[in-house]
Amino acid sequence: MGFASMTELRPLDDGTIRRRAAQMLTDHIIRGNFVPGERLTEQKLARALNVSRGPLREAIRELAEIGLLVSVPYKGLYVRSVTRKDLEELYSLRTALESFAFERCWGKRSEEAILDLRQRSDDLKATIDVGSDSRRAIEQELYLHSWCFELSQHSLLMKSWQSMRVNVYFYFSLHQKAHHRKGPLRQSHDEYVDLACGDSLTRMLAHLKDHMRQGLVTTIEALSGELDK
């Protein structure tokens, strides 16, 4: 590399280090390298990741916000644990809210909105095809499911979805772990997207309920030995 090229390089800033640390921690949690409920320390994490404490604290704060880590005052930092009841409650609430979102947005589906949904699906598939970024796959799957909430133009419903995203993110990470892959199956949202762009709200709602129930059942079965009572 010549001198001119070298001058274009920039040292990694704290934001870049934070993002890399957050990605590595997320990958370890999703792969099951940390036991649910395991206590972690900043000192050991900083040494293991070879990062300074400042960016690491920001990465930890980010993962705590999305629910992968739990910070307990005066006690420490823990990998989040989950119970069967947690998963069943999430399924029931998410199904109810997303069904309502589709009822609200059904008459608002324009050609532009439909193209937007299909683009979100294509972007998720592109990430699945690469197969190396579990965190991005989760974020894009969340973005796909956000479509009906955004289109509903219902502010309280959107706030409810935003507050629930933390738990949905954690559920998607468990789903990846249960199925030993970095994202959903490539075709897993094809019917969802086709029905969302179709002409039958009844069929869409029936599929939505079945789609979520299937994911819940397979995740509970796969993690049955790891779920808290």
mmCIF file of C-alpha atoms in Angstrom, residues 12 14-34 40 44-52 55-56 59-60 62-63 66 68-69 79 132-136 139 169 173 176 182:
data_model
loop_
_atom_site.group_PDB
_atom_site.id
_atom_site.type_symbol
_atom_site.label_atom_id
_atom_site.label_comp_id
_atom_site.label_asym_id
_atom_site.label_seq_id
_atom_site.Cartn_x
_atom_site.Cartn_y
_atom_site.Cartn_z
ATOM 1 C CA LEU A 12 -11.065 3.158 14.686
ATOM 2 C CA ASP A 14 -15.024 4.576 19.966
ATOM 3 C CA GLY A 15 -18.271 4.238 17.983
ATOM 4 C CA THR A 16 -16.745 1.664 15.643
ATOM 5 C CA ILE A 17 -15.228 -0.265 18.549
ATOM 6 C CA ARG A 18 -18.577 -0.157 20.376
ATOM 7 C CA ARG A 19 -20.399 -1.592 17.361
ATOM 8 C CA ARG A 20 -17.843 -4.375 16.972
ATOM 9 C CA ALA A 21 -18.002 -5.202 20.679
ATOM 10 C CA ALA A 22 -21.817 -5.245 20.592
ATOM 11 C CA GLN A 23 -21.772 -7.550 17.549
ATOM 12 C CA MET A 24 -19.328 -9.970 19.172
ATOM 13 C CA LEU A 25 -21.301 -10.097 22.421
ATOM 14 C CA THR A 26 -24.542 -10.622 20.496
ATOM 15 C CA ASP A 27 -23.008 -13.473 18.512
ATOM 16 C CA HIS A 28 -21.753 -15.157 21.699
ATOM 17 C CA ILE A 29 -25.171 -14.892 23.352
ATOM 18 C CA ILE A 30 -27.015 -16.219 20.285
ATOM 19 C CA ARG A 31 -24.578 -19.111 19.874
ATOM 20 C CA GLY A 32 -25.050 -20.086 23.505
ATOM 21 C CA ASN A 33 -21.457 -19.413 24.514
ATOM 22 C CA PHE A 34 -22.877 -17.635 27.571
ATOM 23 C CA LEU A 40 -20.427 -11.207 33.428
ATOM 24 C CA LYS A 44 -13.152 -9.956 31.925
ATOM 25 C CA LEU A 45 -15.135 -8.884 28.864
ATOM 26 C CA ALA A 46 -12.718 -6.032 28.109
ATOM 27 C CA ARG A 47 -9.776 -8.415 28.363
ATOM 28 C CA ALA A 48 -11.448 -11.127 26.255
ATOM 29 C CA LEU A 49 -12.546 -8.681 23.532
ATOM 30 C CA ASN A 50 -9.355 -6.615 23.761
ATOM 31 C CA VAL A 51 -11.282 -3.333 23.959
ATOM 32 C CA SER A 52 -11.186 -0.421 26.372
ATOM 33 C CA PRO A 55 -16.706 1.584 24.286
ATOM 34 C CA LEU A 56 -17.448 -1.701 26.066
ATOM 35 C CA ALA A 59 -21.934 -1.828 23.916
ATOM 36 C CA ILE A 60 -23.234 -3.326 27.167
ATOM 37 C CA GLU A 62 -26.942 -1.142 23.935
ATOM 38 C CA LEU A 63 -27.441 -4.865 24.566
ATOM 39 C CA ILE A 66 -32.537 -4.631 23.510
ATOM 40 C CA LEU A 68 -29.911 -9.507 25.725
ATOM 41 C CA LEU A 69 -28.140 -8.415 28.918
ATOM 42 C CA VAL A 79 -27.055 -12.750 30.468
ATOM 43 C CA SER A 132 -22.611 -14.327 8.517
ATOM 44 C CA ASP A 133 -24.474 -11.515 10.285
ATOM 45 C CA SER A 134 -26.966 -12.800 12.845
ATOM 46 C CA ARG A 135 -27.568 -9.376 14.345
ATOM 47 C CA ARG A 136 -28.428 -7.791 10.991
ATOM 48 C CA GLU A 139 -32.856 -6.317 12.779
ATOM 49 C CA TYR A 169 -35.367 -9.186 19.475
ATOM 50 C CA SER A 173 -32.039 -14.574 19.028
ATOM 51 C CA GLN A 176 -31.648 -18.595 15.841
ATOM 52 C CA LYS A 182 -28.016 -16.940 11.648
#
